[in-house]
Amino acid sequence: MIIPGLFGLFTLASDGARAIQTKARIEDASEIAVLAIAAHNDDNDDSQGVGSGSQVNRKIATDYLEAYLHDTTEISQLKIHKYNCDQIPECVDGLKRGEARFFQYEVEASSKHTSWFPGNDAIEGFGDTFTSKGAAVARKYQSEAVDIIFVADYSGSMQDGWRGGSNRKYVDLRNIIKEVTDELQKFNDLNNTDDNTVGMAAFNYYTKTKPTNWNSSRCYMTQMVNKNGRFNANRTVRDIFVEKNSNYCVSHSDYSRFQDLPLTDNYNQFNSNVSQFYPHHGTASFQGMIRGAQMLKKGKNPRRLLIVLSDGLDGDPNRHQQLVNAGMCSKIVNTLSADKTSDGHAMKAKLAVVGFDYDVNKNRALQQCVGAENVYKAQNTDDILNKILELITEEIGHLN
């Protein structure tokens, strides 16, 4: 008489313990998945309805959930959210108090499992299946100080208006950079050690470095021209960190107004200089990248970030492709990452592209240069701002 009762208790205890363990596993899987998604930094555009998340993030989450829940029969109700600071009341309130900005990522999911002992009319059980649910939240902050070079497009098309803003593109870009430096200043004010620094390698078809005998607005320091003015991709890449003589320049009919701005933590002076810049002429982003890399190498912080901000294709895509094929981009990253900080810590460099008002994926050379995962298309000014801040923000933590 006792045996059926004991067996019923055994089945409930077995499946009950399994259900508790499964609950712990799905919670662990959700936490690991949300950290991986935050680190990957995908745009997370919904792919299967509101809250579904992007295909990339769904694949990341599903892989972790299936690895942790090896006996699951179904992963369902997978929701992935990514929130900017202005969508999080706690973050907005924190900014008013001078606290750091953060981005928030959320993952939630359910899993269905077949019961070992479903039960019957004589013995209680869990039924044919049972379901577990898990959820996790990660917040992403800025950690170490960073040196940032904006490789900014000042070609003629930047004078145009665009669908994503209310001003001409170069004016919106100027305002966005101002907002970025405002956020960096908050970090600098809170940080007791190294400060973030920013600089700019503006470009159209050339970059401009002010020579010591600067006497004309039409004098340019071009980075890609080799001896006798002949272009050689391999030689350019070999000498990519060899800066041109300060008195070397070429002349061209061009009414743009900009010049290199070295790394600085004096954001007021930096933004004052940027406010005087004016676009004109053609587009050669590789010129800006080469010059930007030279400038970024002078930084002292453990993280180095080169961000290309452009609105169109290069005027000479073949030359850009030759440089990429010759290893320009890998040499930039490897050289910038090979340096050490003053206290002996390794430096980490990253290249990224934020394109606005055009499909950046059509620029194959630029995409190959930085990697498809580091190319971002912005639809409006908020998109540009948030993508830049996400690139700056690297620390992941505060699991809830």
Tab-separated table of C-alpha atoms in Angstrom, residues 4-400:
chain	number	residue	atom	x	y	z
A	4	PRO	CA	2.513	3.542	-4.881
A	5	GLY	CA	2.572	6.560	-2.602
A	6	LEU	CA	6.328	6.459	-2.300
A	7	PHE	CA	6.662	6.077	-6.076
A	8	GLY	CA	4.379	9.066	-6.601
A	9	LEU	CA	6.485	11.103	-4.184
A	10	PHE	CA	9.609	9.956	-6.034
A	11	THR	CA	8.256	11.063	-9.421
A	12	LEU	CA	7.207	14.470	-8.107
A	13	ALA	CA	10.564	14.950	-6.403
A	14	SER	CA	12.501	13.889	-9.501
A	15	ASP	CA	10.645	16.075	-11.973
A	16	GLY	CA	10.421	18.847	-9.367
A	17	ALA	CA	14.184	18.859	-8.859
A	18	ARG	CA	14.636	18.786	-12.619
A	19	ALA	CA	12.273	21.733	-13.036
A	20	ILE	CA	14.202	23.746	-10.423
A	21	GLN	CA	17.488	22.884	-12.117
A	22	THR	CA	16.053	23.826	-15.518
A	23	LYS	CA	14.894	27.159	-14.114
A	24	ALA	CA	18.434	27.839	-12.877
A	25	ARG	CA	19.872	26.823	-16.243
A	26	ILE	CA	17.616	29.080	-18.285
A	27	GLU	CA	18.393	31.989	-15.966
A	28	ASP	CA	22.131	31.344	-16.370
A	29	ALA	CA	21.749	31.018	-20.140
A	30	SER	CA	19.807	34.289	-20.298
A	31	GLU	CA	22.520	36.105	-18.356
A	32	ILE	CA	25.314	34.816	-20.579
A	33	ALA	CA	23.264	35.535	-23.698
A	34	VAL	CA	22.492	39.126	-22.730
A	35	LEU	CA	26.176	39.798	-21.997
A	36	ALA	CA	27.167	38.316	-25.361
A	37	ILE	CA	24.541	40.412	-27.146
A	38	ALA	CA	25.705	43.570	-25.375
A	39	ALA	CA	29.305	42.823	-26.324
A	40	HIS	CA	28.414	42.106	-29.968
A	41	ASN	CA	26.645	45.471	-30.229
A	42	ASP	CA	24.282	44.624	-33.097
A	43	ASP	CA	21.620	47.199	-34.040
A	44	ASN	CA	18.893	44.740	-32.889
A	45	ASP	CA	16.296	45.799	-35.457
A	46	ASP	CA	13.222	43.606	-34.863
A	47	SER	CA	13.089	40.755	-37.378
A	48	GLN	CA	9.964	38.842	-36.283
A	49	GLY	CA	7.676	41.418	-34.731
A	50	VAL	CA	7.927	43.920	-31.890
A	51	GLY	CA	10.465	42.891	-29.273
A	52	SER	CA	11.773	39.960	-31.296
A	53	GLY	CA	15.254	41.430	-31.782
A	54	SER	CA	17.508	41.057	-34.796
A	55	GLN	CA	18.338	37.768	-36.481
A	56	VAL	CA	21.933	38.121	-35.273
A	57	ASN	CA	20.933	38.577	-31.637
A	58	ARG	CA	18.310	35.819	-31.819
A	59	LYS	CA	20.991	33.439	-33.092
A	60	ILE	CA	23.328	34.403	-30.235
A	61	ALA	CA	20.606	33.952	-27.608
A	62	THR	CA	19.331	30.684	-29.101
A	63	ASP	CA	22.821	29.181	-29.231
A	64	TYR	CA	23.398	29.872	-25.536
A	65	LEU	CA	19.932	28.689	-24.504
A	66	GLU	CA	20.267	25.430	-26.423
A	67	ALA	CA	23.761	24.825	-25.053
A	68	TYR	CA	22.548	25.226	-21.463
A	69	LEU	CA	19.194	23.473	-21.983
A	70	HIS	CA	20.342	20.366	-23.801
A	71	ASP	CA	17.099	18.464	-23.130
A	72	THR	CA	14.728	21.186	-24.296
A	73	THR	CA	12.111	20.418	-26.949
A	74	GLU	CA	11.352	24.045	-27.809
A	75	ILE	CA	12.669	27.581	-27.205
A	76	SER	CA	9.750	30.000	-27.377
A	77	GLN	CA	8.717	33.564	-26.552
A	78	LEU	CA	12.264	34.798	-27.137
A	79	LYS	CA	12.312	38.563	-26.671
A	80	ILE	CA	15.367	40.783	-27.033
A	81	HIS	CA	15.325	44.498	-26.257
A	82	LYS	CA	17.967	47.177	-26.538
A	83	TYR	CA	17.356	50.596	-24.976
A	84	ASN	CA	19.229	53.867	-25.324
A	85	CYS	CA	19.713	56.086	-22.303
A	86	ASP	CA	16.870	58.427	-23.259
A	87	GLN	CA	14.494	55.431	-23.190
A	88	ILE	CA	15.450	54.535	-19.607
A	89	PRO	CA	14.070	56.867	-16.881
A	90	GLU	CA	16.780	55.806	-14.422
A	91	CYS	CA	19.492	56.708	-16.931
A	92	VAL	CA	17.870	60.042	-17.792
A	93	ASP	CA	17.635	60.945	-14.099
A	94	GLY	CA	21.242	59.856	-13.602
A	95	LEU	CA	22.469	62.150	-16.369
A	96	LYS	CA	20.867	65.087	-14.571
A	97	ARG	CA	22.921	64.175	-11.505
A	98	GLY	CA	26.100	63.955	-13.585
A	99	GLU	CA	26.213	60.153	-13.628
A	100	ALA	CA	27.481	58.077	-16.535
A	101	ARG	CA	25.310	57.175	-19.539
A	102	PHE	CA	24.533	53.522	-20.154
A	103	PHE	CA	22.746	51.276	-22.659
A	104	GLN	CA	20.470	48.486	-21.471
A	105	TYR	CA	19.951	45.054	-23.024
A	106	GLU	CA	17.234	42.579	-22.041
A	107	VAL	CA	16.680	38.923	-22.923
A	108	GLU	CA	13.708	36.800	-21.936
A	109	ALA	CA	12.740	33.308	-23.115
A	110	SER	CA	10.722	30.202	-22.331
A	111	SER	CA	11.687	26.562	-22.802
A	112	LYS	CA	9.483	23.491	-23.011
A	113	HIS	CA	10.639	20.114	-21.684
A	114	THR	CA	9.234	16.589	-21.741
A	115	SER	CA	8.465	15.285	-18.262
A	116	TRP	CA	10.151	12.120	-17.073
A	117	PHE	CA	7.082	11.078	-15.132
A	118	PRO	CA	3.961	12.701	-16.614
A	119	GLY	CA	1.643	10.963	-14.157
A	120	ASN	CA	-1.675	9.219	-14.684
A	121	ASP	CA	-4.986	8.646	-12.986
A	122	ALA	CA	-3.290	6.780	-10.157
A	123	ILE	CA	-0.103	8.820	-9.701
A	124	GLU	CA	0.342	12.584	-9.693
A	125	GLY	CA	2.887	14.045	-12.104
A	126	PHE	CA	3.945	17.173	-13.963
A	127	GLY	CA	1.987	16.315	-17.086
A	128	ASP	CA	3.474	15.533	-20.461
A	129	THR	CA	5.574	18.711	-20.508
A	130	PHE	CA	6.631	21.569	-18.254
A	131	THR	CA	7.807	25.099	-19.087
A	132	SER	CA	10.557	27.266	-17.609
A	133	LYS	CA	11.090	30.985	-18.093
A	134	GLY	CA	14.219	33.088	-17.750
A	135	ALA	CA	15.147	36.745	-18.120
A	136	ALA	CA	18.235	38.894	-17.666
A	137	VAL	CA	19.313	42.525	-18.027
A	138	ALA	CA	22.774	43.932	-18.758
A	139	ARG	CA	23.913	47.527	-18.718
A	140	LYS	CA	26.821	48.756	-20.761
A	141	TYR	CA	28.958	51.634	-19.467
A	142	GLN	CA	32.181	53.277	-20.526
A	143	SER	CA	35.134	51.848	-18.642
A	144	GLU	CA	38.655	52.811	-19.668
A	145	ALA	CA	39.484	56.185	-21.147
A	146	VAL	CA	39.582	56.308	-24.933
A	147	ASP	CA	41.318	58.336	-27.640
A	148	ILE	CA	38.904	59.043	-30.506
A	149	ILE	CA	39.652	60.325	-33.975
A	150	PHE	CA	36.642	61.350	-36.042
A	151	VAL	CA	37.423	60.804	-39.718
A	152	ALA	CA	34.778	63.270	-40.852
A	153	ASP	CA	33.491	63.760	-44.392
A	154	TYR	CA	33.677	67.375	-45.575
A	155	SER	CA	32.987	66.754	-49.251
A	156	GLY	CA	30.529	68.918	-51.185
A	157	SER	CA	27.528	66.646	-50.586
A	158	MET	CA	27.747	67.434	-46.861
A	159	GLN	CA	26.266	70.844	-47.720
A	160	ASP	CA	22.973	69.150	-48.615
A	161	GLY	CA	20.001	68.563	-46.374
A	162	TRP	CA	18.917	65.012	-45.584
A	163	ARG	CA	15.887	63.037	-44.472
A	164	GLY	CA	17.312	62.253	-41.045
A	165	GLY	CA	17.823	65.818	-39.796
A	166	SER	CA	16.586	69.369	-39.981
A	167	ASN	CA	19.905	70.969	-40.970
A	168	ARG	CA	22.542	70.526	-43.608
A	169	LYS	CA	24.454	67.340	-43.010
A	170	TYR	CA	27.687	68.971	-41.920
A	171	VAL	CA	25.781	71.114	-39.391
A	172	ASP	CA	24.024	68.064	-37.925
A	173	LEU	CA	27.373	66.271	-37.785
A	174	ARG	CA	28.908	69.214	-35.942
A	175	ASN	CA	26.044	69.212	-33.411
A	176	ILE	CA	26.306	65.456	-32.881
A	177	ILE	CA	30.038	65.670	-32.182
A	178	LYS	CA	29.297	68.409	-29.664
A	179	GLU	CA	26.867	66.087	-27.857
A	180	VAL	CA	29.440	63.293	-27.865
A	181	THR	CA	32.050	65.536	-26.251
A	182	ASP	CA	29.477	66.609	-23.642
A	183	GLU	CA	29.118	62.948	-22.644
A	184	LEU	CA	32.885	62.452	-22.616
A	185	GLN	CA	33.249	65.466	-20.352
A	186	LYS	CA	30.929	63.829	-17.812
A	187	PHE	CA	33.206	60.794	-17.761
A	188	ASN	CA	36.266	62.996	-17.405
A	189	ASP	CA	34.652	64.847	-14.508
A	190	LEU	CA	33.910	61.562	-12.721
A	191	ASN	CA	37.236	59.913	-13.551
A	192	ASN	CA	40.251	60.573	-11.343
A	193	THR	CA	42.877	59.200	-13.745
A	194	ASP	CA	43.080	59.474	-17.529
A	195	ASP	CA	40.764	61.675	-19.590
A	196	ASN	CA	39.102	60.841	-22.878
A	197	THR	CA	40.528	62.769	-25.806
A	198	VAL	CA	39.089	63.557	-29.236
A	199	GLY	CA	40.591	64.712	-32.511
A	200	MET	CA	39.498	65.063	-36.108
A	201	ALA	CA	40.962	64.085	-39.452
A	202	ALA	CA	38.501	65.866	-41.721
A	203	PHE	CA	38.674	65.011	-45.406
A	204	ASN	CA	37.214	65.662	-48.794
A	205	TYR	CA	39.468	64.472	-51.610
A	206	TYR	CA	42.395	65.447	-49.388
A	207	THR	CA	43.159	65.996	-45.736
A	208	LYS	CA	44.622	69.290	-44.561
A	209	THR	CA	47.501	69.610	-42.176
A	210	LYS	CA	48.579	73.166	-41.525
A	211	PRO	CA	52.170	73.540	-42.782
A	212	THR	CA	54.588	75.769	-40.925
A	213	ASN	CA	54.504	78.221	-43.825
A	214	TRP	CA	50.710	78.136	-44.081
A	215	ASN	CA	49.702	80.966	-46.381
A	216	SER	CA	46.821	79.631	-48.460
A	217	SER	CA	43.496	77.947	-47.828
A	218	ARG	CA	44.250	75.846	-50.922
A	219	CYS	CA	47.306	74.053	-49.554
A	220	TYR	CA	46.823	70.376	-48.698
A	221	MET	CA	48.785	67.608	-47.064
A	222	THR	CA	47.821	64.533	-49.094
A	223	GLN	CA	48.694	61.204	-47.510
A	224	MET	CA	48.571	58.767	-50.427
A	225	VAL	CA	50.994	60.320	-52.916
A	226	ASN	CA	54.418	58.655	-53.056
A	227	LYS	CA	57.711	59.761	-54.548
A	228	ASN	CA	57.337	61.793	-57.746
A	229	GLY	CA	53.603	61.988	-57.143
A	230	ARG	CA	52.969	58.415	-58.301
A	231	PHE	CA	50.553	56.227	-56.404
A	232	ASN	CA	51.735	52.823	-55.230
A	233	ALA	CA	49.399	50.985	-52.837
A	234	ASN	CA	52.038	48.694	-51.320
A	235	ARG	CA	54.475	51.531	-50.725
A	236	THR	CA	51.704	53.689	-49.238
A	237	VAL	CA	50.793	50.943	-46.788
A	238	ARG	CA	54.447	50.345	-45.945
A	239	ASP	CA	54.904	54.033	-45.064
A	240	ILE	CA	51.432	54.603	-43.704
A	241	PHE	CA	52.657	55.984	-40.370
A	242	VAL	CA	55.330	58.174	-41.949
A	243	GLU	CA	53.895	61.691	-41.836
A	244	LYS	CA	54.532	64.077	-44.686
A	245	ASN	CA	56.981	66.920	-44.203
A	246	SER	CA	55.158	69.886	-42.671
A	247	ASN	CA	56.055	72.054	-45.658
A	248	TYR	CA	54.830	69.577	-48.257
A	249	CYS	CA	51.508	70.471	-49.851
A	250	VAL	CA	49.566	70.370	-53.083
A	251	SER	CA	47.234	73.027	-54.445
A	252	HIS	CA	43.766	72.492	-55.785
A	253	SER	CA	40.705	74.585	-56.534
A	254	ASP	CA	38.673	73.921	-53.446
A	255	TYR	CA	36.560	76.201	-51.249
A	256	SER	CA	36.323	73.902	-48.239
A	257	ARG	CA	37.585	75.044	-44.854
A	258	PHE	CA	38.939	72.492	-42.391
A	259	GLN	CA	42.197	71.115	-40.997
A	260	ASP	CA	43.489	68.350	-38.733
A	261	LEU	CA	42.586	68.734	-35.068
A	262	PRO	CA	45.031	66.812	-32.823
A	263	LEU	CA	43.814	64.783	-29.849
A	264	THR	CA	42.726	66.989	-26.967
A	265	ASP	CA	40.570	67.021	-23.849
A	266	ASN	CA	39.822	70.723	-24.352
A	267	TYR	CA	36.424	70.111	-25.875
A	268	ASN	CA	35.415	73.760	-25.946
A	269	GLN	CA	38.332	74.677	-28.203
A	270	PHE	CA	37.826	71.537	-30.280
A	271	ASN	CA	34.150	72.316	-30.930
A	272	SER	CA	34.970	75.961	-31.611
A	273	ASN	CA	37.346	74.854	-34.361
A	274	VAL	CA	34.839	72.388	-35.831
A	275	SER	CA	32.202	75.120	-35.968
A	276	GLN	CA	34.385	76.966	-38.504
A	277	PHE	CA	34.669	74.031	-40.911
A	278	TYR	CA	32.905	74.095	-44.273
A	279	PRO	CA	32.607	71.299	-46.894
A	280	HIS	CA	33.388	71.291	-50.623
A	281	HIS	CA	34.986	69.100	-53.332
A	282	GLY	CA	35.145	65.275	-53.723
A	283	THR	CA	35.339	62.287	-51.365
A	284	ALA	CA	38.295	60.059	-50.424
A	285	SER	CA	37.713	58.467	-47.025
A	286	PHE	CA	40.974	56.498	-47.226
A	287	GLN	CA	42.869	59.801	-47.062
A	288	GLY	CA	41.139	60.594	-43.792
A	289	MET	CA	41.729	57.095	-42.436
A	290	ILE	CA	45.450	57.235	-43.108
A	291	ARG	CA	45.810	60.663	-41.560
A	292	GLY	CA	43.519	59.712	-38.672
A	293	ALA	CA	45.633	56.647	-37.902
A	294	GLN	CA	48.779	58.784	-37.776
A	295	MET	CA	47.088	61.154	-35.349
A	296	LEU	CA	45.593	58.363	-33.227
A	297	LYS	CA	49.017	56.797	-32.717
A	298	LYS	CA	49.950	59.819	-30.618
A	299	GLY	CA	47.237	58.993	-28.080
A	300	LYS	CA	48.117	57.721	-24.609
A	301	ASN	CA	44.896	55.987	-23.504
A	302	PRO	CA	44.423	52.180	-23.454
A	303	ARG	CA	41.619	52.297	-26.010
A	304	ARG	CA	41.896	53.821	-29.477
A	305	LEU	CA	38.878	54.389	-31.680
A	306	LEU	CA	38.843	55.636	-35.272
A	307	ILE	CA	35.304	56.447	-36.487
A	308	VAL	CA	34.623	57.259	-40.134
A	309	LEU	CA	31.588	59.539	-40.547
A	310	SER	CA	30.580	59.791	-44.177
A	311	ASP	CA	27.524	60.352	-46.384
A	312	GLY	CA	28.636	58.846	-49.704
A	313	LEU	CA	30.849	56.648	-51.801
A	314	ASP	CA	34.488	57.450	-52.450
A	315	GLY	CA	35.234	59.282	-55.679
A	316	ASP	CA	38.063	56.840	-56.414
A	317	PRO	CA	36.863	53.411	-55.184
A	318	ASN	CA	39.508	51.503	-57.147
A	319	ARG	CA	42.338	53.241	-55.332
A	320	HIS	CA	40.650	52.600	-52.005
A	321	GLN	CA	40.264	48.912	-52.882
A	322	GLN	CA	43.933	48.670	-53.814
A	323	LEU	CA	44.905	50.028	-50.420
A	324	VAL	CA	42.605	47.605	-48.605
A	325	ASN	CA	43.976	44.689	-50.647
A	326	ALA	CA	47.498	45.813	-49.760
A	327	GLY	CA	46.664	45.503	-46.042
A	328	MET	CA	46.084	49.145	-45.099
A	329	CYS	CA	43.416	48.481	-42.495
A	330	SER	CA	45.015	45.500	-40.801
A	331	LYS	CA	48.267	47.431	-40.541
A	332	ILE	CA	46.448	50.375	-38.937
A	333	VAL	CA	44.758	48.169	-36.324
A	334	ASN	CA	47.820	46.028	-35.617
A	335	THR	CA	50.159	49.001	-35.303
A	336	LEU	CA	47.811	50.971	-33.075
A	337	SER	CA	47.204	47.876	-30.906
A	338	ALA	CA	50.900	47.072	-30.540
A	339	ASP	CA	51.664	50.089	-28.339
A	340	LYS	CA	51.654	50.125	-24.536
A	341	THR	CA	50.351	52.682	-22.069
A	342	SER	CA	52.747	54.467	-19.736
A	343	ASP	CA	52.057	51.843	-17.059
A	344	GLY	CA	52.654	48.936	-19.435
A	345	HIS	CA	49.099	47.957	-20.302
A	346	ALA	CA	48.238	46.861	-23.836
A	347	MET	CA	46.348	49.256	-26.083
A	348	LYS	CA	43.317	48.159	-28.086
A	349	ALA	CA	42.359	49.790	-31.393
A	350	LYS	CA	39.119	49.595	-33.338
A	351	LEU	CA	37.920	50.956	-36.683
A	352	ALA	CA	34.254	51.685	-37.380
A	353	VAL	CA	32.084	53.420	-39.984
A	354	VAL	CA	28.860	55.314	-39.368
A	355	GLY	CA	27.167	56.182	-42.639
A	356	PHE	CA	24.169	58.446	-42.953
A	357	ASP	CA	21.854	59.156	-45.861
A	358	TYR	CA	23.303	56.338	-47.973
A	359	ASP	CA	23.833	52.574	-47.919
A	360	VAL	CA	27.322	52.108	-46.502
A	361	ASN	CA	27.295	48.460	-47.539
A	362	LYS	CA	27.698	49.582	-51.159
A	363	ASN	CA	31.191	50.818	-50.335
A	364	ARG	CA	32.850	47.416	-50.471
A	365	ALA	CA	36.359	48.662	-49.780
A	366	LEU	CA	35.285	50.527	-46.648
A	367	GLN	CA	33.249	47.545	-45.452
A	368	GLN	CA	36.158	45.160	-45.992
A	369	CYS	CA	38.453	47.603	-44.251
A	370	VAL	CA	36.653	47.824	-40.896
A	371	GLY	CA	34.682	44.573	-41.102
A	372	ALA	CA	30.965	44.262	-41.859
A	373	GLU	CA	30.184	44.009	-38.126
A	374	ASN	CA	31.682	47.483	-37.602
A	375	VAL	CA	29.660	49.241	-40.314
A	376	TYR	CA	26.543	51.051	-39.134
A	377	LYS	CA	23.831	52.782	-41.133
A	378	ALA	CA	22.144	55.689	-39.373
A	379	GLN	CA	18.650	56.858	-40.276
A	380	ASN	CA	18.677	60.096	-38.286
A	381	THR	CA	20.739	62.245	-35.952
A	382	ASP	CA	19.760	60.231	-32.868
A	383	ASP	CA	20.981	57.078	-34.606
A	384	ILE	CA	24.358	58.644	-35.322
A	385	LEU	CA	24.747	59.916	-31.768
A	386	ASN	CA	23.776	56.607	-30.180
A	387	LYS	CA	25.990	54.545	-32.460
A	388	ILE	CA	29.013	56.712	-31.637
A	389	LEU	CA	28.271	56.485	-27.917
A	390	GLU	CA	27.843	52.717	-28.173
A	391	LEU	CA	31.254	52.423	-29.804
A	392	ILE	CA	32.750	54.429	-26.950
A	393	THR	CA	30.872	52.406	-24.346
A	394	GLU	CA	32.623	49.083	-23.813
A	395	GLU	CA	32.196	47.980	-20.197
A	396	ILE	CA	29.392	45.462	-19.610
A	397	GLY	CA	27.965	44.763	-16.196
A	398	HIS	CA	25.145	45.311	-13.712
A	399	LEU	CA	23.190	42.137	-14.361
A	400	ASN	CA	19.695	42.419	-12.907
